[in-house]
Amino acid sequence: MASSDVKPKSVSRAKKWSEEIENLYRFQQAGYRDEIEYKQVKQVSMVDRWPETGYVKKLQRRDNTFYYYNKQRECDDKEVHKVKMYAY
């Protein structure tokens, strides 16, 4: 295990929508815990984001296909409780 491998210490579920929850939702749809894991696995330094909103714009899944996201909110209120928040 490399020293750059960061493992979460705890996990909790989201209760209310926020911009942070929106981005976590997008990472988790693509198969990653969060931005930290995405950067480790894909060996990238930056994530494509919409300049207007700051939301994630495009993510590459582990099977090398891409997810493209809209500028607007995509995580509906009924989906918020599915988002996991990791603490390091």
mmCIF file with all atom_site columns, C-alpha atoms in Angstrom:
data_model
loop_
_atom_site.group_PDB
_atom_site.id
_atom_site.type_symbol
_atom_site.label_atom_id
_atom_site.label_alt_id
_atom_site.label_comp_id
_atom_site.label_asym_id
_atom_site.label_entity_id
_atom_site.label_seq_id
_atom_site.pdbx_PDB_ins_code
_atom_site.Cartn_x
_atom_site.Cartn_y
_atom_site.Cartn_z
_atom_site.occupancy
_atom_site.B_iso_or_equiv
_atom_site.pdbx_formal_charge
_atom_site.auth_seq_id
_atom_site.auth_comp_id
_atom_site.auth_asym_id
_atom_site.auth_atom_id
_atom_site.pdbx_PDB_model_num
ATOM 1  C CA . MET A 1 1  ? 0.000   0.000  0.000   1.00 0.00 ? 1  MET A CA 1
ATOM 2  C CA . ALA A 1 2  ? 1.451   3.326  -1.065  1.00 0.00 ? 2  ALA A CA 1
ATOM 3  C CA . SER A 1 3  ? 1.660   6.246  1.327   1.00 0.00 ? 3  SER A CA 1
ATOM 4  C CA . SER A 1 4  ? -0.657  8.257  -0.953  1.00 0.00 ? 4  SER A CA 1
ATOM 5  C CA . ASP A 1 5  ? -3.504  5.779  -0.357  1.00 0.00 ? 5  ASP A CA 1
ATOM 6  C CA . VAL A 1 6  ? -5.854  7.585  2.003   1.00 0.00 ? 6  VAL A CA 1
ATOM 7  C CA . LYS A 1 7  ? -8.573  5.527  3.664   1.00 0.00 ? 7  LYS A CA 1
ATOM 8  C CA . PRO A 1 8  ? -11.653 7.060  5.283   1.00 0.00 ? 8  PRO A CA 1
ATOM 9  C CA . LYS A 1 9  ? -12.008 6.801  9.063   1.00 0.00 ? 9  LYS A CA 1
ATOM 10 C CA . SER A 1 10 ? -15.798 7.051  9.167   1.00 0.00 ? 10 SER A CA 1
ATOM 11 C CA . VAL A 1 11 ? -18.847 7.392  6.939   1.00 0.00 ? 11 VAL A CA 1
ATOM 12 C CA . SER A 1 12 ? -22.247 9.035  7.364   1.00 0.00 ? 12 SER A CA 1
ATOM 13 C CA . ARG A 1 13 ? -25.262 9.687  5.154   1.00 0.00 ? 13 ARG A CA 1
ATOM 14 C CA . ALA A 1 14 ? -26.325 13.054 3.829   1.00 0.00 ? 14 ALA A CA 1
ATOM 15 C CA . LYS A 1 15 ? -29.458 14.555 5.365   1.00 0.00 ? 15 LYS A CA 1
ATOM 16 C CA . LYS A 1 16 ? -29.865 17.744 3.342   1.00 0.00 ? 16 LYS A CA 1
ATOM 17 C CA . TRP A 1 17 ? -28.804 18.863 -0.144  1.00 0.00 ? 17 TRP A CA 1
ATOM 18 C CA . SER A 1 18 ? -25.824 21.210 -0.538  1.00 0.00 ? 18 SER A CA 1
ATOM 19 C CA . GLU A 1 19 ? -23.246 21.899 -3.239  1.00 0.00 ? 19 GLU A CA 1
ATOM 20 C CA . GLU A 1 20 ? -20.839 19.498 -1.523  1.00 0.00 ? 20 GLU A CA 1
ATOM 21 C CA . ILE A 1 21 ? -23.510 16.768 -1.532  1.00 0.00 ? 21 ILE A CA 1
ATOM 22 C CA . GLU A 1 22 ? -24.169 17.445 -5.231  1.00 0.00 ? 22 GLU A CA 1
ATOM 23 C CA . ASN A 1 23 ? -20.520 16.808 -6.116  1.00 0.00 ? 23 ASN A CA 1
ATOM 24 C CA . LEU A 1 24 ? -20.311 13.719 -3.880  1.00 0.00 ? 24 LEU A CA 1
ATOM 25 C CA . TYR A 1 25 ? -23.432 12.379 -5.624  1.00 0.00 ? 25 TYR A CA 1
ATOM 26 C CA . ARG A 1 26 ? -21.702 12.754 -8.998  1.00 0.00 ? 26 ARG A CA 1
ATOM 27 C CA . PHE A 1 27 ? -18.508 11.023 -7.850  1.00 0.00 ? 27 PHE A CA 1
ATOM 28 C CA . GLN A 1 28 ? -20.484 8.159  -6.308  1.00 0.00 ? 28 GLN A CA 1
ATOM 29 C CA . GLN A 1 29 ? -22.560 7.722  -9.478  1.00 0.00 ? 29 GLN A CA 1
ATOM 30 C CA . ALA A 1 30 ? -19.292 7.207  -11.355 1.00 0.00 ? 30 ALA A CA 1
ATOM 31 C CA . GLY A 1 31 ? -18.132 4.592  -8.818  1.00 0.00 ? 31 GLY A CA 1
ATOM 32 C CA . TYR A 1 32 ? -15.829 6.580  -6.533  1.00 0.00 ? 32 TYR A CA 1
ATOM 33 C CA . ARG A 1 33 ? -16.150 7.569  -2.870  1.00 0.00 ? 33 ARG A CA 1
ATOM 34 C CA . ASP A 1 34 ? -15.210 11.187 -3.475  1.00 0.00 ? 34 ASP A CA 1
ATOM 35 C CA . GLU A 1 35 ? -12.760 13.488 -5.239  1.00 0.00 ? 35 GLU A CA 1
ATOM 36 C CA . ILE A 1 36 ? -9.808  12.150 -3.231  1.00 0.00 ? 36 ILE A CA 1
ATOM 37 C CA . GLU A 1 37 ? -10.343 8.574  -4.421  1.00 0.00 ? 37 GLU A CA 1
ATOM 38 C CA . TYR A 1 38 ? -10.999 9.728  -8.003  1.00 0.00 ? 38 TYR A CA 1
ATOM 39 C CA . LYS A 1 39 ? -7.686  11.599 -8.111  1.00 0.00 ? 39 LYS A CA 1
ATOM 40 C CA . GLN A 1 40 ? -5.826  8.599  -6.644  1.00 0.00 ? 40 GLN A CA 1
ATOM 41 C CA . VAL A 1 41 ? -7.292  6.057  -9.068  1.00 0.00 ? 41 VAL A CA 1
ATOM 42 C CA . LYS A 1 42 ? -7.185  8.176  -12.237 1.00 0.00 ? 42 LYS A CA 1
ATOM 43 C CA . GLN A 1 43 ? -3.882  9.902  -11.396 1.00 0.00 ? 43 GLN A CA 1
ATOM 44 C CA . VAL A 1 44 ? -5.245  13.354 -12.251 1.00 0.00 ? 44 VAL A CA 1
ATOM 45 C CA . SER A 1 45 ? -4.605  16.624 -10.481 1.00 0.00 ? 45 SER A CA 1
ATOM 46 C CA . MET A 1 46 ? -7.824  18.416 -11.469 1.00 0.00 ? 46 MET A CA 1
ATOM 47 C CA . VAL A 1 47 ? -11.439 17.448 -12.085 1.00 0.00 ? 47 VAL A CA 1
ATOM 48 C CA . ASP A 1 48 ? -13.442 19.071 -14.921 1.00 0.00 ? 48 ASP A CA 1
ATOM 49 C CA . ARG A 1 49 ? -15.966 21.473 -13.391 1.00 0.00 ? 49 ARG A CA 1
ATOM 50 C CA . TRP A 1 50 ? -18.573 23.890 -14.699 1.00 0.00 ? 50 TRP A CA 1
ATOM 51 C CA . PRO A 1 51 ? -17.127 27.405 -14.232 1.00 0.00 ? 51 PRO A CA 1
ATOM 52 C CA . GLU A 1 52 ? -20.559 28.902 -13.475 1.00 0.00 ? 52 GLU A CA 1
ATOM 53 C CA . THR A 1 53 ? -21.570 26.530 -10.661 1.00 0.00 ? 53 THR A CA 1
ATOM 54 C CA . GLY A 1 54 ? -18.404 24.670 -9.649  1.00 0.00 ? 54 GLY A CA 1
ATOM 55 C CA . TYR A 1 55 ? -20.206 21.330 -10.026 1.00 0.00 ? 55 TYR A CA 1
ATOM 56 C CA . VAL A 1 56 ? -18.364 18.368 -11.521 1.00 0.00 ? 56 VAL A CA 1
ATOM 57 C CA . LYS A 1 57 ? -18.719 18.421 -15.313 1.00 0.00 ? 57 LYS A CA 1
ATOM 58 C CA . LYS A 1 58 ? -17.167 15.129 -16.463 1.00 0.00 ? 58 LYS A CA 1
ATOM 59 C CA . LEU A 1 59 ? -15.850 11.985 -14.748 1.00 0.00 ? 59 LEU A CA 1
ATOM 60 C CA . GLN A 1 60 ? -14.158 8.907  -16.140 1.00 0.00 ? 60 GLN A CA 1
ATOM 61 C CA . ARG A 1 61 ? -15.423 5.638  -14.685 1.00 0.00 ? 61 ARG A CA 1
ATOM 62 C CA . ARG A 1 62 ? -13.109 2.742  -13.824 1.00 0.00 ? 62 ARG A CA 1
ATOM 63 C CA . ASP A 1 63 ? -14.007 1.033  -17.118 1.00 0.00 ? 63 ASP A CA 1
ATOM 64 C CA . ASN A 1 64 ? -12.832 4.202  -18.949 1.00 0.00 ? 64 ASN A CA 1
ATOM 65 C CA . THR A 1 65 ? -16.277 5.331  -20.090 1.00 0.00 ? 65 THR A CA 1
ATOM 66 C CA . PHE A 1 66 ? -17.289 8.891  -19.270 1.00 0.00 ? 66 PHE A CA 1
ATOM 67 C CA . TYR A 1 67 ? -20.143 10.434 -17.314 1.00 0.00 ? 67 TYR A CA 1
ATOM 68 C CA . TYR A 1 68 ? -21.157 13.933 -18.384 1.00 0.00 ? 68 TYR A CA 1
ATOM 69 C CA . TYR A 1 69 ? -23.177 16.111 -16.009 1.00 0.00 ? 69 TYR A CA 1
ATOM 70 C CA . ASN A 1 70 ? -25.368 19.179 -16.445 1.00 0.00 ? 70 ASN A CA 1
ATOM 71 C CA . LYS A 1 71 ? -24.698 22.631 -15.015 1.00 0.00 ? 71 LYS A CA 1
ATOM 72 C CA . GLN A 1 72 ? -27.816 22.376 -12.874 1.00 0.00 ? 72 GLN A CA 1
ATOM 73 C CA . ARG A 1 73 ? -28.488 20.262 -9.824  1.00 0.00 ? 73 ARG A CA 1
ATOM 74 C CA . GLU A 1 74 ? -28.888 16.544 -10.596 1.00 0.00 ? 74 GLU A CA 1
ATOM 75 C CA . CYS A 1 75 ? -29.234 15.080 -7.095  1.00 0.00 ? 75 CYS A CA 1
ATOM 76 C CA . ASP A 1 76 ? -32.960 15.159 -6.367  1.00 0.00 ? 76 ASP A CA 1
ATOM 77 C CA . ASP A 1 77 ? -34.186 15.445 -2.779  1.00 0.00 ? 77 ASP A CA 1
ATOM 78 C CA . LYS A 1 78 ? -35.256 11.795 -2.895  1.00 0.00 ? 78 LYS A CA 1
ATOM 79 C CA . GLU A 1 79 ? -31.646 10.785 -3.728  1.00 0.00 ? 79 GLU A CA 1
ATOM 80 C CA . VAL A 1 80 ? -29.879 12.851 -1.038  1.00 0.00 ? 80 VAL A CA 1
ATOM 81 C CA . HIS A 1 81 ? -30.091 10.142 1.648   1.00 0.00 ? 81 HIS A CA 1
ATOM 82 C CA . LYS A 1 82 ? -28.158 7.741  -0.622  1.00 0.00 ? 82 LYS A CA 1
ATOM 83 C CA . VAL A 1 83 ? -25.042 9.940  -0.668  1.00 0.00 ? 83 VAL A CA 1
ATOM 84 C CA . LYS A 1 84 ? -22.243 8.839  1.647   1.00 0.00 ? 84 LYS A CA 1
ATOM 85 C CA . MET A 1 85 ? -19.962 11.413 3.280   1.00 0.00 ? 85 MET A CA 1
ATOM 86 C CA . TYR A 1 86 ? -16.530 10.118 4.234   1.00 0.00 ? 86 TYR A CA 1
ATOM 87 C CA . ALA A 1 87 ? -14.360 11.589 6.989   1.00 0.00 ? 87 ALA A CA 1
ATOM 88 C CA . TYR A 1 88 ? -10.580 11.233 6.843   1.00 0.00 ? 88 TYR A CA 1
#
